[in-house]
Amino acid sequence: MSHNTFGHLFRVTTFGESHGPALGCVVDGCPPGLALEAEDIQAELDRRKPGQSRFTTQRREPDQVRILSGVFGDDRTEGRQLTTGTPIALMIENTDQRSKDYSEIRDSYRPGHADYAYEAKYGIRDYRGGGRSSARETAARVAAGAVARKVIPGITIRAALVQMGPHAIDRSRWDWDETARNPFFCPDAQAAARYEGYLDGIRKDGSSIGAVIEVVAEGVPPGLGAPVYGKLDADLAAAMMSINAVKGVEIGDGFASAALRGEDNADEMRASNDGRPAFLANHAGGILGGISTGQPIVCRFAVKPTSSILTPRRTVTRDGQDAEIVTKGRHDPCVGIRAVPVAEAMMACVLADHYLRHRGQVGSV
Amino acid sequence: MSHNTFGHLFRVTTFGESHGPALGCVVDGCPPGLALEAEDIQAELDRRKPGQSRFTTQRREPDQVRILSGVFGDDRTEGRQLTTGTPIALMIENTDQRSKDYSEIRDSYRPGHADYAYEAKYGIRDYRGGGRSSARETAARVAAGAVARKVIPGITIRAALVQMGPHAIDRSRWDWDETARNPFFCPDAQAAARYEGYLDGIRKDGSSIGAVIEVVAEGVPPGLGAPVYGKLDADLAAAMMSINAVKGVEIGDGFASAALRGEDNADEMRASNDGRPAFLANHAGGILGGISTGQPIVCRFAVKPTSSILTPRRTVTRDGQDAEIVTKGRHDPCVGIRAVPVAEAMMACVLADHYLRHRGQVGSV
Amino acid sequence: MSHNTFGHLFRVTTFGESHGPALGCVVDGCPPGLALEAEDIQAELDRRKPGQSRFTTQRREPDQVRILSGVFGDDRTEGRQLTTGTPIALMIENTDQRSKDYSEIRDSYRPGHADYAYEAKYGIRDYRGGGRSSARETAARVAAGAVARKVIPGITIRAALVQMGPHAIDRSRWDWDETARNPFFCPDAQAAARYEGYLDGIRKDGSSIGAVIEVVAEGVPPGLGAPVYGKLDADLAAAMMSINAVKGVEIGDGFASAALRGEDNADEMRASNDGRPAFLANHAGGILGGISTGQPIVCRFAVKPTSSILTPRRTVTRDGQDAEIVTKGRHDPCVGIRAVPVAEAMMACVLADHYLRHRGQVGSV
Amino acid sequence: MSHNTFGHLFRVTTFGESHGPALGCVVDGCPPGLALEAEDIQAELDRRKPGQSRFTTQRREPDQVRILSGVFGDDRTEGRQLTTGTPIALMIENTDQRSKDYSEIRDSYRPGHADYAYEAKYGIRDYRGGGRSSARETAARVAAGAVARKVIPGITIRAALVQMGPHAIDRSRWDWDETARNPFFCPDAQAAARYEGYLDGIRKDGSSIGAVIEVVAEGVPPGLGAPVYGKLDADLAAAMMSINAVKGVEIGDGFASAALRGEDNADEMRASNDGRPAFLANHAGGILGGISTGQPIVCRFAVKPTSSILTPRRTVTRDGQDAEIVTKGRHDPCVGIRAVPVAEAMMACVLADHYLRHRGQVGSV
């Protein structure tokens, strides 16, 4: 994994700033012969697109993707475009680059944002909309994830928002179909209703709130992953932690495991007819020793509240003076909502990468 | 990061199985001119060594390290050994390889262990003591971490066990010196006393228990880390999740951030005399946008209970029959204890890697 | 180095096919604060551009580059664009995609081309203009090379065509300025005159001819490179061999070294005033033990004749029938000519990469 | 490829200095289930071992290899050791570390050696026997190559010394069996006889001489390799150029291609019965567009004369004074001879790496 590249065999390199001419990615390592049209990618991008409800930023970006390379079709493929095994470059042009006054964030560091850290590292930063540190970069991830899904067709990947601020879902009411019916990707209709009022209050206060997202992959064959540093869970942890505003990641029972006794935690097995053990529980979240067991892979992560809020905060300026700052503009009151399709994309990329490693039965990358 | 390699510029490749002839690592990328003796490494290994109290495995391994390459000294260096910039190979020979009867774990999969996953992946596994999936591999990490500390001399890295089963420490009693006085690396003397009785009970029950470890790095300069996939917190998450039995990782406030509002989460700043902002809180755990801010880096992770327990568990055999298994042998009732020095080593390796990246101001690795 | 990525710390990922929508690259790892405008890149691309004389392909591509990310400027930078340390994406749209009849190369493998090899590997290929295997990809390399030159400002990199078919230059007449005065990048005016008549003959015969290019880097500080597999000469060999149609690479005396005795080959040294040894010869081509010595780096490579010729050649079809093929179209009679700016770009990329490694004094990448 | 690591999926990391305690390697990525005993590796090491004739260094090293990890066997494998998919660590202890006076090479730079370059890079060097820059490192490569051969069982890899100083072999007399009958790995008995007298003369003069080695791989399936920077020939070029003292590499016709016309260079094809084209020539050396065609892969490289000679040479000291130096000790008069098994090992490693990439049909590494 390198600074702007994710994955090894299925390798995604993203580029672009929030307010630059374009953002996008190069997907290297996609196997040949997979059907891939721009619409396949667009469908995923549309799920993440801002401005779809009053609960996400009102920035209006069509996020139209263009495939620049790596696919080919002719009459032999009946007009369908197939991947060719060469790099797939995807580009999304930025269209809603409001020319606004950036003087405040140019000179002051927004608390909770990467402003000071970038300045300390590089001595220069593109402050317009947060530049490279903006969650806008995740559009490129979602585009790459749409390609990744093609690589692992038998695997179902779904994510949901399971906690918003103090409000957690009731797991007994979990219904995946529900996630498409409310603007929160929430799998519990009653919780979704509660989120609505709650988030309206947050929004009106000019504040923001954190969230927990759960992403589940079903149909993963046993054997994906590797010892010791190529563990599937280690790669998932890095993948999720690399999403903007994420502060914690867990697999299976996660932090709750700390309070468990050995006999409660280890998933027992019984013989089954399909040649694989039937596990009697899934505390492990589908991964043991860094390798998938065939059970559903369950990963959860915490997203901190959006740092851009309308409440004035104390900060310092670039030249070291005390200041106050209010981050105006069009912000997500709960950035965790739009992290849901991003989580699916990252899960898809990690699994595509490990699937290719396992297919070649390779012990190194 | 590759399957048995960790890091990019400070790159550690480990090898070895629990009951093979030897384990060790090759550290590539250590800068030249650093004083390094076997004793520097041995001191760290001794902190992790088994058999130091009744609360860790009674396996008796001296874990004596040997430096095979990468250092040199003569009269010009006044007899001290210095690193030369070439790879440093470290070897620890296995001495306590009890010849015992492995027939049970050879044919049955231990619940909670990697047995089935390895078999599914490779079709073969060295089952003696868990082979490559044994936590014995972490001795090599600790050795590498001792080298990493040399690379970042101004940084203090310390870890502590902050929760054992249901028992958490009282943070108001935190005393780093206390971690050296009890067999649990616990920073709260009263909690340590409570752990003692509690763990004796667990041990007598033939059971095991989980734990939470917190690792803190102080003196980290701002600017370490990188967008977007080379984030310092993403690398830390992978590092900690790659330790045996770890199921969750968090930075700063971690999962608690999900319940915070924007104005409570973002750390405000005031001007200070040293040219850096003075942060008024550290909810972020020292990292924003994947880059260090100069505040202490705070990372916590959860360790599940040891899967090797004396309580009979249901499982299946290699040829698909139902069976019961009891994992006899010398096991840690709380594997989280010995994870403490391992956590420090991983933090040191991650920081050494990012320190070298930042020193060269490189945007890619 | 990975399949479509070159370099480690200065890392270039290229994408695009000969007749797809666009080609380009993502440059990751460029340090921040370097002035970079599209014109800087365009100037290099224009040297490689086809259709500048009757001796290169008549395909008319403007090869207009667009910077999509990674630079930023405002009034603080006085309107100049500076690199920000984030990935620099460069795009060149393909405009001259003649809609022609590709049926012949669709079904038959052109001898000397990658047609059969791609088909054997991927089972599918974009045959239009050679797809990904076209030398058109080298436009992206030249664009990346223009960025690389910014990273190593004190180093002068120049290349020249020193042999065309049987005609070699006379080294005593070497004049770098001459390379800009003839269409062959030839440093010997008399040889250039000879090339002209010779290549006219080749062109009229519907044939093609090979060439040797020499690329020289002056001002390289000692210490770039690394043992054992990160050798500067090993990276240069891979870089040059990765250019289309290259079949051999040598450093310094190269193959002639095989006939030398020890006392003739090893470059003796004398003390000098600048603190570095003064070498009395440069048989080594500026590299010893894989590390630069401060002498000029001298690298030569051989380019085979263009495989696209008007002479009918025997081949087989995709479904295994004997066939004859004539490669019509607009081809370079000596593809070595346009390889000259590509060679400079690859040298610049290799040196920028090693310069960053050395600046951070890193032993691994 | 990183500084002390070679390959991606079949990845070899070497360590060790000429006069340190041990040298060796870690082979990561070897597939599971391959039979591997120390004797398999020892057999290859014995071919490279010094002191086997008067034409190689008289240093007497048994070069005894020990497998430290990555293999396992029990009654189920009938006592045979199989690879397990985990890293294979190999160690060779140095036994013949003559305690001699190194003061001369400690303070003066030997012309043609890496002494000055290492000092310029690292500011420190292990000068005993050349330290890390010694060709002794190639023992680790040969050991790794023995493992690589297991991965690609259907491929035959052989190398030969085809030119020594001014004396080239007669290709019409090429006999692979002959390479085992003379101390030069020469495939032409008459040339071998000529080498003998010639090299005796060189040796008595206290001089040394260069050589050309040719390495051929037969049975390579089509499809190994990849565009654009993962080309099989680019990786071979880097592999061979990374061997000590190599100054040039060529594939197929190599530099001779520069003088060829298109119709003479491109290998024509005819239909055949085995489903692959039958090539009518092999100017390409088995590689087109960076991908194997199924023809034999032919690679040649030039080795410069040993820089350690008994003739006094002019040099400078570490503190910048003029000096004269004579490199005493036990040196190979033609270091190209012992490069022959090393060349085979590097070819095996490159092919094993690309074989695994192709098996998983991966486009990236």
PDB file of N, CA and C in Angstrom, chain D residues 138-169:
ATOM      1  N   THR D 138      25.925 -13.477  -3.814  1.00  0.00           N
ATOM      2  CA  THR D 138      25.236 -14.277  -4.836  1.00  0.00           C
ATOM      3  C   THR D 138      24.996 -15.716  -4.382  1.00  0.00           C
ATOM      4  N   ALA D 139      25.670 -16.155  -3.319  1.00  0.00           N
ATOM      5  CA  ALA D 139      25.343 -17.485  -2.783  1.00  0.00           C
ATOM      6  C   ALA D 139      23.874 -17.518  -2.362  1.00  0.00           C
ATOM      7  N   ALA D 140      23.410 -16.436  -1.768  1.00  0.00           N
ATOM      8  CA  ALA D 140      22.008 -16.369  -1.346  1.00  0.00           C
ATOM      9  C   ALA D 140      21.077 -16.415  -2.554  1.00  0.00           C
ATOM     10  N   ARG D 141      21.500 -15.824  -3.651  1.00  0.00           N
ATOM     11  CA  ARG D 141      20.675 -15.852  -4.860  1.00  0.00           C
ATOM     12  C   ARG D 141      20.565 -17.270  -5.413  1.00  0.00           C
ATOM     13  N   VAL D 142      21.698 -17.964  -5.383  1.00  0.00           N
ATOM     14  CA  VAL D 142      21.689 -19.336  -5.906  1.00  0.00           C
ATOM     15  C   VAL D 142      20.781 -20.215  -5.043  1.00  0.00           C
ATOM     16  N   ALA D 143      20.825 -19.995  -3.742  1.00  0.00           N
ATOM     17  CA  ALA D 143      19.943 -20.751  -2.846  1.00  0.00           C
ATOM     18  C   ALA D 143      18.479 -20.464  -3.180  1.00  0.00           C
ATOM     19  N   ALA D 144      18.151 -19.200  -3.362  1.00  0.00           N
ATOM     20  CA  ALA D 144      16.771 -18.827  -3.697  1.00  0.00           C
ATOM     21  C   ALA D 144      16.375 -19.402  -5.055  1.00  0.00           C
ATOM     22  N   GLY D 145      17.325 -19.403  -5.970  1.00  0.00           N
ATOM     23  CA  GLY D 145      17.045 -19.929  -7.309  1.00  0.00           C
ATOM     24  C   GLY D 145      16.683 -21.408  -7.267  1.00  0.00           C
ATOM     25  N   ALA D 146      17.297 -22.138  -6.336  1.00  0.00           N
ATOM     26  CA  ALA D 146      16.978 -23.559  -6.206  1.00  0.00           C
ATOM     27  C   ALA D 146      15.526 -23.747  -5.784  1.00  0.00           C
ATOM     28  N   VAL D 147      15.028 -22.838  -4.952  1.00  0.00           N
ATOM     29  CA  VAL D 147      13.610 -22.884  -4.576  1.00  0.00           C
ATOM     30  C   VAL D 147      12.749 -22.496  -5.781  1.00  0.00           C
ATOM     31  N   ALA D 148      13.177 -21.471  -6.501  1.00  0.00           N
ATOM     32  CA  ALA D 148      12.412 -20.997  -7.659  1.00  0.00           C
ATOM     33  C   ALA D 148      12.217 -22.101  -8.692  1.00  0.00           C
ATOM     34  N   ARG D 149      13.242 -22.902  -8.887  1.00  0.00           N
ATOM     35  CA  ARG D 149      13.130 -23.985  -9.868  1.00  0.00           C
ATOM     36  C   ARG D 149      11.990 -24.944  -9.521  1.00  0.00           C
ATOM     37  N   LYS D 150      11.700 -25.083  -8.231  1.00  0.00           N
ATOM     38  CA  LYS D 150      10.613 -25.981  -7.811  1.00  0.00           C
ATOM     39  C   LYS D 150       9.247 -25.452  -8.266  1.00  0.00           C
ATOM     40  N   VAL D 151       9.175 -24.146  -8.405  1.00  0.00           N
ATOM     41  CA  VAL D 151       7.901 -23.503  -8.728  1.00  0.00           C
ATOM     42  C   VAL D 151       7.549 -23.679 -10.205  1.00  0.00           C
ATOM     43  N   ILE D 152       8.570 -23.849 -11.027  1.00  0.00           N
ATOM     44  CA  ILE D 152       8.374 -23.917 -12.485  1.00  0.00           C
ATOM     45  C   ILE D 152       8.972 -25.201 -13.044  1.00  0.00           C
ATOM     46  N   PRO D 153       8.392 -26.319 -12.675  1.00  0.00           N
ATOM     47  CA  PRO D 153       9.061 -27.593 -12.956  1.00  0.00           C
ATOM     48  C   PRO D 153       9.221 -27.911 -14.436  1.00  0.00           C
ATOM     49  N   GLY D 154       8.365 -27.423 -15.298  1.00  0.00           N
ATOM     50  CA  GLY D 154       8.474 -27.784 -16.708  1.00  0.00           C
ATOM     51  C   GLY D 154       9.481 -26.961 -17.490  1.00  0.00           C
ATOM     52  N   ILE D 155      10.139 -26.055 -16.829  1.00  0.00           N
ATOM     53  CA  ILE D 155      11.039 -25.126 -17.522  1.00  0.00           C
ATOM     54  C   ILE D 155      12.493 -25.513 -17.271  1.00  0.00           C
ATOM     55  N   THR D 156      13.278 -25.593 -18.346  1.00  0.00           N
ATOM     56  CA  THR D 156      14.699 -25.905 -18.235  1.00  0.00           C
ATOM     57  C   THR D 156      15.510 -24.629 -18.360  1.00  0.00           C
ATOM     58  N   ILE D 157      16.352 -24.376 -17.389  1.00  0.00           N
ATOM     59  CA  ILE D 157      17.161 -23.162 -17.398  1.00  0.00           C
ATOM     60  C   ILE D 157      18.629 -23.554 -17.370  1.00  0.00           C
ATOM     61  N   ARG D 158      19.361 -23.081 -18.362  1.00  0.00           N
ATOM     62  CA  ARG D 158      20.793 -23.392 -18.416  1.00  0.00           C
ATOM     63  C   ARG D 158      21.571 -22.165 -18.853  1.00  0.00           C
ATOM     64  N   ALA D 159      22.773 -22.028 -18.336  1.00  0.00           N
ATOM     65  CA  ALA D 159      23.606 -20.902 -18.734  1.00  0.00           C
ATOM     66  C   ALA D 159      24.987 -21.399 -19.129  1.00  0.00           C
ATOM     67  N   ALA D 160      25.691 -20.578 -19.887  1.00  0.00           N
ATOM     68  CA  ALA D 160      27.022 -20.941 -20.361  1.00  0.00           C
ATOM     69  C   ALA D 160      27.852 -19.685 -20.548  1.00  0.00           C
ATOM     70  N   LEU D 161      29.166 -19.870 -20.432  1.00  0.00           N
ATOM     71  CA  LEU D 161      30.079 -18.758 -20.676  1.00  0.00           C
ATOM     72  C   LEU D 161      30.428 -18.787 -22.159  1.00  0.00           C
ATOM     73  N   VAL D 162      30.017 -17.777 -22.912  1.00  0.00           N
ATOM     74  CA  VAL D 162      30.160 -17.819 -24.371  1.00  0.00           C
ATOM     75  C   VAL D 162      31.274 -16.933 -24.897  1.00  0.00           C
ATOM     76  N   GLN D 163      31.867 -16.135 -24.031  1.00  0.00           N
ATOM     77  CA  GLN D 163      33.012 -15.321 -24.441  1.00  0.00           C
ATOM     78  C   GLN D 163      33.871 -15.036 -23.224  1.00  0.00           C
ATOM     79  N   MET D 164      35.182 -15.216 -23.386  1.00  0.00           N
ATOM     80  CA  MET D 164      36.114 -14.831 -22.320  1.00  0.00           C
ATOM     81  C   MET D 164      37.143 -13.917 -22.957  1.00  0.00           C
ATOM     82  N   GLY D 165      37.168 -12.687 -22.522  1.00  0.00           N
ATOM     83  CA  GLY D 165      38.077 -11.718 -23.143  1.00  0.00           C
ATOM     84  C   GLY D 165      37.823 -11.685 -24.635  1.00  0.00           C
ATOM     85  N   PRO D 166      38.851 -11.844 -25.441  1.00  0.00           N
ATOM     86  CA  PRO D 166      38.640 -11.761 -26.901  1.00  0.00           C
ATOM     87  C   PRO D 166      38.134 -13.070 -27.495  1.00  0.00           C
ATOM     88  N   HIS D 167      38.029 -14.127 -26.698  1.00  0.00           N
ATOM     89  CA  HIS D 167      37.735 -15.467 -27.240  1.00  0.00           C
ATOM     90  C   HIS D 167      36.256 -15.821 -27.132  1.00  0.00           C
ATOM     91  N   ALA D 168      35.574 -15.869 -28.253  1.00  0.00           N
ATOM     92  CA  ALA D 168      34.167 -16.260 -28.264  1.00  0.00           C
ATOM     93  C   ALA D 168      34.055 -17.726 -28.676  1.00  0.00           C
ATOM     94  N   ILE D 169      32.972 -18.338 -28.298  1.00  0.00           N
ATOM     95  CA  ILE D 169      32.760 -19.732 -28.704  1.00  0.00           C
ATOM     96  C   ILE D 169      32.316 -19.782 -30.165  1.00  0.00           C
TER      97      ILE D 169
END
